[in-house]
mmCIF file of N, CA, C and O in Angstrom:
data_model
loop_
_atom_site.group_PDB
_atom_site.id
_atom_site.type_symbol
_atom_site.label_atom_id
_atom_site.label_comp_id
_atom_site.label_asym_id
_atom_site.label_seq_id
_atom_site.Cartn_x
_atom_site.Cartn_y
_atom_site.Cartn_z
ATOM 1 N N UNK A 26 -7.671 9.909 0.600
ATOM 2 C CA UNK A 26 -7.021 9.062 1.069
ATOM 3 C C UNK A 26 -6.430 9.627 2.584
ATOM 4 O O UNK A 26 -6.081 10.691 2.878
ATOM 5 N N UNK A 27 -6.927 8.622 3.623
ATOM 6 C CA UNK A 27 -6.630 8.926 4.930
ATOM 7 C C UNK A 27 -5.784 7.837 5.921
ATOM 8 O O UNK A 27 -5.804 6.778 5.315
ATOM 9 N N UNK A 28 -5.189 8.235 6.667
ATOM 10 C CA UNK A 28 -4.266 7.137 7.584
ATOM 11 C C UNK A 28 -5.359 6.313 7.947
ATOM 12 O O UNK A 28 -4.708 5.093 8.212
ATOM 13 N N UNK A 29 -6.508 6.664 8.197
ATOM 14 C CA UNK A 29 -7.423 5.679 8.745
ATOM 15 C C UNK A 29 -7.638 4.605 8.052
ATOM 16 O O UNK A 29 -8.061 3.375 8.405
ATOM 17 N N UNK A 30 -7.663 4.775 6.417
ATOM 18 C CA UNK A 30 -7.598 3.785 5.599
ATOM 19 C C UNK A 30 -6.737 2.554 5.819
ATOM 20 O O UNK A 30 -7.096 1.518 5.284
ATOM 21 N N UNK A 31 -5.853 2.841 6.706
ATOM 22 C CA UNK A 31 -4.764 1.715 6.856
ATOM 23 C C UNK A 31 -4.793 1.024 8.181
ATOM 24 O O UNK A 31 -3.953 0.377 8.697
ATOM 25 N N UNK A 32 -5.842 1.252 8.885
ATOM 26 C CA UNK A 32 -6.151 0.733 10.271
ATOM 27 C C UNK A 32 -5.767 -0.610 10.393
ATOM 28 O O UNK A 32 -5.167 -0.995 11.175
ATOM 29 N N UNK A 33 -6.513 -1.424 9.298
ATOM 30 C CA UNK A 33 -6.453 -2.964 9.235
ATOM 31 C C UNK A 33 -5.049 -3.235 8.957
ATOM 32 O O UNK A 33 -4.502 -4.388 9.641
ATOM 33 N N UNK A 34 -4.480 -2.681 7.981
ATOM 34 C CA UNK A 34 -3.052 -3.029 7.590
ATOM 35 C C UNK A 34 -1.933 -2.544 8.801
ATOM 36 O O UNK A 34 -1.086 -3.569 8.930
ATOM 37 N N UNK A 35 -2.075 -1.705 9.405
ATOM 38 C CA UNK A 35 -1.390 -1.170 10.566
ATOM 39 C C UNK A 35 -1.516 -2.264 11.645
ATOM 40 O O UNK A 35 -0.482 -2.492 12.317
ATOM 41 N N UNK A 36 -2.666 -2.654 11.919
ATOM 42 C CA UNK A 36 -2.960 -3.694 13.023
ATOM 43 C C UNK A 36 -1.987 -5.184 12.711
ATOM 44 O O UNK A 36 -1.375 -5.694 13.417
ATOM 45 N N UNK A 37 -2.396 -5.349 11.402
ATOM 46 C CA UNK A 37 -1.574 -6.619 11.078
ATOM 47 C C UNK A 37 -0.052 -6.503 11.127
ATOM 48 O O UNK A 37 0.472 -7.342 11.462
ATOM 49 N N UNK A 38 0.385 -5.302 10.670
ATOM 50 C CA UNK A 38 1.810 -4.927 10.822
ATOM 51 C C UNK A 38 2.304 -5.052 12.135
ATOM 52 O O UNK A 38 3.361 -5.825 12.349
ATOM 53 N N UNK A 39 1.447 -4.705 13.163
ATOM 54 C CA UNK A 39 2.008 -4.665 14.633
ATOM 55 C C UNK A 39 2.011 -6.201 14.880
ATOM 56 O O UNK A 39 2.966 -6.742 15.717
ATOM 57 N N UNK A 40 0.884 -6.929 14.600
ATOM 58 C CA UNK A 40 0.762 -8.326 14.963
ATOM 59 C C UNK A 40 2.095 -9.371 14.463
ATOM 60 O O UNK A 40 2.443 -10.196 14.923
ATOM 61 N N UNK A 41 2.386 -8.693 13.021
ATOM 62 C CA UNK A 41 3.451 -9.675 12.398
ATOM 63 C C UNK A 41 4.755 -9.451 12.830
ATOM 64 O O UNK A 41 5.701 -10.089 12.281
ATOM 65 N N UNK A 42 5.082 -7.985 13.103
ATOM 66 C CA UNK A 42 6.375 -7.775 13.302
ATOM 67 C C UNK A 42 7.174 -7.627 11.959
ATOM 68 O O UNK A 42 6.649 -7.244 10.987
ATOM 69 N N UNK A 43 8.439 -8.161 12.209
ATOM 70 C CA UNK A 43 9.190 -8.387 11.160
ATOM 71 C C UNK A 43 8.713 -9.243 9.776
ATOM 72 O O UNK A 43 9.340 -9.294 8.608
ATOM 73 N N UNK A 44 7.948 -10.124 9.998
ATOM 74 C CA UNK A 44 7.294 -10.671 8.992
ATOM 75 C C UNK A 44 6.393 -10.132 8.046
ATOM 76 O O UNK A 44 5.924 -10.460 6.984
ATOM 77 N N UNK A 45 6.031 -8.858 8.630
ATOM 78 C CA UNK A 45 4.977 -7.970 7.502
ATOM 79 C C UNK A 45 5.918 -7.345 6.415
ATOM 80 O O UNK A 45 6.755 -6.676 7.166
ATOM 81 N N UNK A 46 5.933 -7.757 5.314
ATOM 82 C CA UNK A 46 6.501 -7.132 4.394
ATOM 83 C C UNK A 46 6.066 -5.710 3.759
ATOM 84 O O UNK A 46 6.964 -4.952 3.364
ATOM 85 N N UNK A 47 4.625 -5.723 3.432
ATOM 86 C CA UNK A 47 4.323 -4.473 2.878
ATOM 87 C C UNK A 47 2.665 -4.433 2.986
ATOM 88 O O UNK A 47 2.108 -5.565 2.857
ATOM 89 N N UNK A 48 1.894 -3.531 2.976
ATOM 90 C CA UNK A 48 0.630 -3.138 2.773
ATOM 91 C C UNK A 48 0.222 -2.398 1.759
ATOM 92 O O UNK A 48 0.820 -1.199 1.572
ATOM 93 N N UNK A 49 -0.567 -2.651 0.879
ATOM 94 C CA UNK A 49 -1.069 -1.539 -0.169
ATOM 95 C C UNK A 49 -2.652 -1.331 0.016
ATOM 96 O O UNK A 49 -3.348 -2.453 0.025
ATOM 97 N N UNK A 50 -3.102 -0.274 -0.137
ATOM 98 C CA UNK A 50 -4.434 0.163 -0.437
ATOM 99 C C UNK A 50 -4.564 0.679 -1.840
ATOM 100 O O UNK A 50 -3.962 1.595 -2.119
ATOM 101 N N UNK A 51 -5.491 0.344 -2.438
ATOM 102 C CA UNK A 51 -5.791 0.625 -3.823
ATOM 103 C C UNK A 51 -6.730 1.781 -3.765
ATOM 104 O O UNK A 51 -7.848 1.820 -2.894
ATOM 105 N N UNK A 52 -6.673 2.669 -4.474
ATOM 106 C CA UNK A 52 -7.573 3.961 -4.704
ATOM 107 C C UNK A 52 -7.520 4.462 -6.185
ATOM 108 O O UNK A 52 -6.819 4.291 -6.943
ATOM 109 N N UNK A 53 -8.424 5.360 -6.193
ATOM 110 C CA UNK A 53 -8.678 5.981 -7.490
ATOM 111 C C UNK A 53 -7.943 7.357 -8.046
ATOM 112 O O UNK A 53 -8.077 7.799 -8.834
ATOM 113 N N UNK A 54 -6.973 7.508 -6.926
ATOM 114 C CA UNK A 54 -6.181 8.829 -7.432
ATOM 115 C C UNK A 54 -5.181 8.404 -8.493
ATOM 116 O O UNK A 54 -4.819 7.224 -8.988
ATOM 117 N N UNK A 55 -4.222 9.387 -8.709
ATOM 118 C CA UNK A 55 -3.527 9.258 -9.786
ATOM 119 C C UNK A 55 -1.700 8.995 -9.546
ATOM 120 O O UNK A 55 -1.086 8.628 -10.380
ATOM 121 N N UNK A 56 -1.506 8.916 -8.389
ATOM 122 C CA UNK A 56 -0.018 8.522 -7.904
ATOM 123 C C UNK A 56 0.078 7.481 -6.605
ATOM 124 O O UNK A 56 -0.817 7.703 -5.881
ATOM 125 N N UNK A 57 1.322 7.136 -6.544
ATOM 126 C CA UNK A 57 1.461 6.223 -5.211
ATOM 127 C C UNK A 57 1.967 7.130 -4.219
ATOM 128 O O UNK A 57 2.788 8.046 -4.270
ATOM 129 N N UNK A 58 1.394 6.892 -3.042
ATOM 130 C CA UNK A 58 1.549 7.847 -1.923
ATOM 131 C C UNK A 58 1.999 6.823 -0.552
ATOM 132 O O UNK A 58 1.601 5.629 -0.548
ATOM 133 N N UNK A 59 3.140 7.339 0.038
ATOM 134 C CA UNK A 59 3.608 6.457 1.245
ATOM 135 C C UNK A 59 2.888 7.016 2.624
ATOM 136 O O UNK A 59 2.715 8.195 2.690
ATOM 137 N N UNK A 60 2.683 6.068 3.414
ATOM 138 C CA UNK A 60 2.008 6.202 4.375
ATOM 139 C C UNK A 60 2.780 5.382 5.552
ATOM 140 O O UNK A 60 2.117 4.753 6.646
ATOM 141 N N UNK A 61 3.963 5.597 5.704
ATOM 142 C CA UNK A 61 4.586 4.916 6.456
ATOM 143 C C UNK A 61 5.923 4.199 5.937
ATOM 144 O O UNK A 61 6.003 4.020 4.487
ATOM 145 N N UNK A 62 6.533 3.233 6.492
ATOM 146 C CA UNK A 62 7.748 2.545 6.243
ATOM 147 C C UNK A 62 7.218 1.678 5.288
ATOM 148 O O UNK A 62 7.758 1.304 4.069
ATOM 149 N N UNK A 63 6.324 0.561 5.461
ATOM 150 C CA UNK A 63 5.894 -0.408 4.806
ATOM 151 C C UNK A 63 4.393 -0.227 4.223
ATOM 152 O O UNK A 63 3.703 -1.351 3.730
ATOM 153 N N UNK A 64 3.763 0.925 4.187
ATOM 154 C CA UNK A 64 2.432 1.125 3.755
ATOM 155 C C UNK A 64 2.424 2.118 2.548
ATOM 156 O O UNK A 64 2.831 3.231 2.573
ATOM 157 N N UNK A 65 1.579 1.647 1.515
ATOM 158 C CA UNK A 65 1.257 2.373 0.351
ATOM 159 C C UNK A 65 0.040 2.600 -0.135
ATOM 160 O O UNK A 65 -0.664 1.854 -0.090
ATOM 161 N N UNK A 66 -0.393 3.689 -0.654
ATOM 162 C CA UNK A 66 -1.578 3.647 -1.485
ATOM 163 C C UNK A 66 -1.418 3.961 -2.875
ATOM 164 O O UNK A 66 -0.376 4.750 -3.217
ATOM 165 N N UNK A 67 -1.754 2.791 -3.806
ATOM 166 C CA UNK A 67 -1.554 3.008 -4.981
ATOM 167 C C UNK A 67 -2.592 3.161 -6.064
ATOM 168 O O UNK A 67 -3.762 2.561 -5.584
ATOM 169 N N UNK A 68 -2.641 3.824 -7.128
ATOM 170 C CA UNK A 68 -3.609 3.713 -7.980
ATOM 171 C C UNK A 68 -4.106 2.470 -8.386
ATOM 172 O O UNK A 68 -3.365 1.640 -8.705
ATOM 173 N N UNK A 69 -5.453 2.265 -8.651
ATOM 174 C CA UNK A 69 -6.096 0.971 -8.932
ATOM 175 C C UNK A 69 -5.621 0.579 -10.489
ATOM 176 O O UNK A 69 -5.264 -0.511 -10.812
ATOM 177 N N UNK A 70 -5.416 1.748 -11.220
ATOM 178 C CA UNK A 70 -4.862 1.541 -12.626
ATOM 179 C C UNK A 70 -3.607 0.847 -12.481
ATOM 180 O O UNK A 70 -3.076 0.134 -13.681
ATOM 181 N N UNK A 71 -2.653 0.914 -11.473
ATOM 182 C CA UNK A 71 -1.654 0.230 -11.295
ATOM 183 C C UNK A 71 -1.672 -1.384 -11.657
ATOM 184 O O UNK A 71 -0.602 -1.836 -11.807
ATOM 185 N N UNK A 72 -2.934 -1.820 -11.502
ATOM 186 C CA UNK A 72 -3.105 -3.362 -11.737
ATOM 187 C C UNK A 72 -2.741 -3.826 -13.037
ATOM 188 O O UNK A 72 -2.414 -5.079 -13.430
ATOM 189 N N UNK A 73 -3.131 -2.765 -14.026
ATOM 190 C CA UNK A 73 -3.081 -3.070 -15.483
ATOM 191 C C UNK A 73 -2.039 -2.376 -16.254
ATOM 192 O O UNK A 73 -1.850 -2.337 -17.468
ATOM 193 N N UNK A 74 -1.206 -1.410 -15.429
ATOM 194 C CA UNK A 74 -0.154 -0.798 -16.269
ATOM 195 C C UNK A 74 1.154 -1.225 -16.079
ATOM 196 O O UNK A 74 1.512 -2.119 -15.316
ATOM 197 N N UNK A 75 1.863 -1.279 -17.269
ATOM 198 C CA UNK A 75 3.194 -1.639 -17.421
ATOM 199 C C UNK A 75 4.091 -0.652 -16.775
ATOM 200 O O UNK A 75 4.300 0.474 -16.679
ATOM 201 N N UNK A 76 5.000 -1.330 -15.644
ATOM 202 C CA UNK A 76 5.998 -0.635 -14.889
ATOM 203 C C UNK A 76 7.038 0.024 -15.818
ATOM 204 O O UNK A 76 7.161 -0.243 -16.920
ATOM 205 N N UNK A 77 7.747 0.583 -15.105
ATOM 206 C CA UNK A 77 8.842 1.400 -15.411
ATOM 207 C C UNK A 77 10.119 0.825 -15.518
ATOM 208 O O UNK A 77 11.238 1.304 -15.283
ATOM 209 N N UNK A 78 10.320 -0.533 -15.191
ATOM 210 C CA UNK A 78 11.436 -1.211 -15.202
ATOM 211 C C UNK A 78 11.805 -1.560 -13.771
ATOM 212 O O UNK A 78 12.876 -2.120 -13.579
ATOM 213 N N UNK A 79 11.253 -0.980 -12.536
ATOM 214 C CA UNK A 79 11.456 -1.096 -11.224
ATOM 215 C C UNK A 79 11.008 -2.777 -10.976
ATOM 216 O O UNK A 79 10.820 -3.313 -11.723
ATOM 217 N N UNK A 80 11.098 -2.815 -9.801
ATOM 218 C CA UNK A 80 10.882 -4.358 -9.005
ATOM 219 C C UNK A 80 9.335 -5.108 -9.835
ATOM 220 O O UNK A 80 9.369 -5.951 -10.092
ATOM 221 N N UNK A 81 8.442 -3.971 -10.017
ATOM 222 C CA UNK A 81 7.265 -4.680 -10.464
ATOM 223 C C UNK A 81 7.274 -4.932 -11.983
ATOM 224 O O UNK A 81 6.426 -5.750 -12.577
ATOM 225 N N UNK A 82 8.098 -4.350 -12.412
ATOM 226 C CA UNK A 82 8.472 -4.647 -14.134
ATOM 227 C C UNK A 82 9.333 -5.735 -14.309
ATOM 228 O O UNK A 82 9.413 -6.006 -15.525
ATOM 229 N N UNK A 83 9.871 -6.368 -13.479
ATOM 230 C CA UNK A 83 10.765 -7.456 -13.609
ATOM 231 C C UNK A 83 10.047 -8.663 -13.812
ATOM 232 O O UNK A 83 9.101 -8.956 -13.433
#
């Protein structure tokens, strides 16, 4: 995972300003990584795993 993987989402975030809520890149790794205030890399397996009671689990 590289910062360059977020190039499109970073461009969108600049264009939208405060209207940009979050950007996620799915990858095959095991953990969620932060790439800035509103950018995350998440394991693709998170699409079918049950959350731990956080916002995704509500």
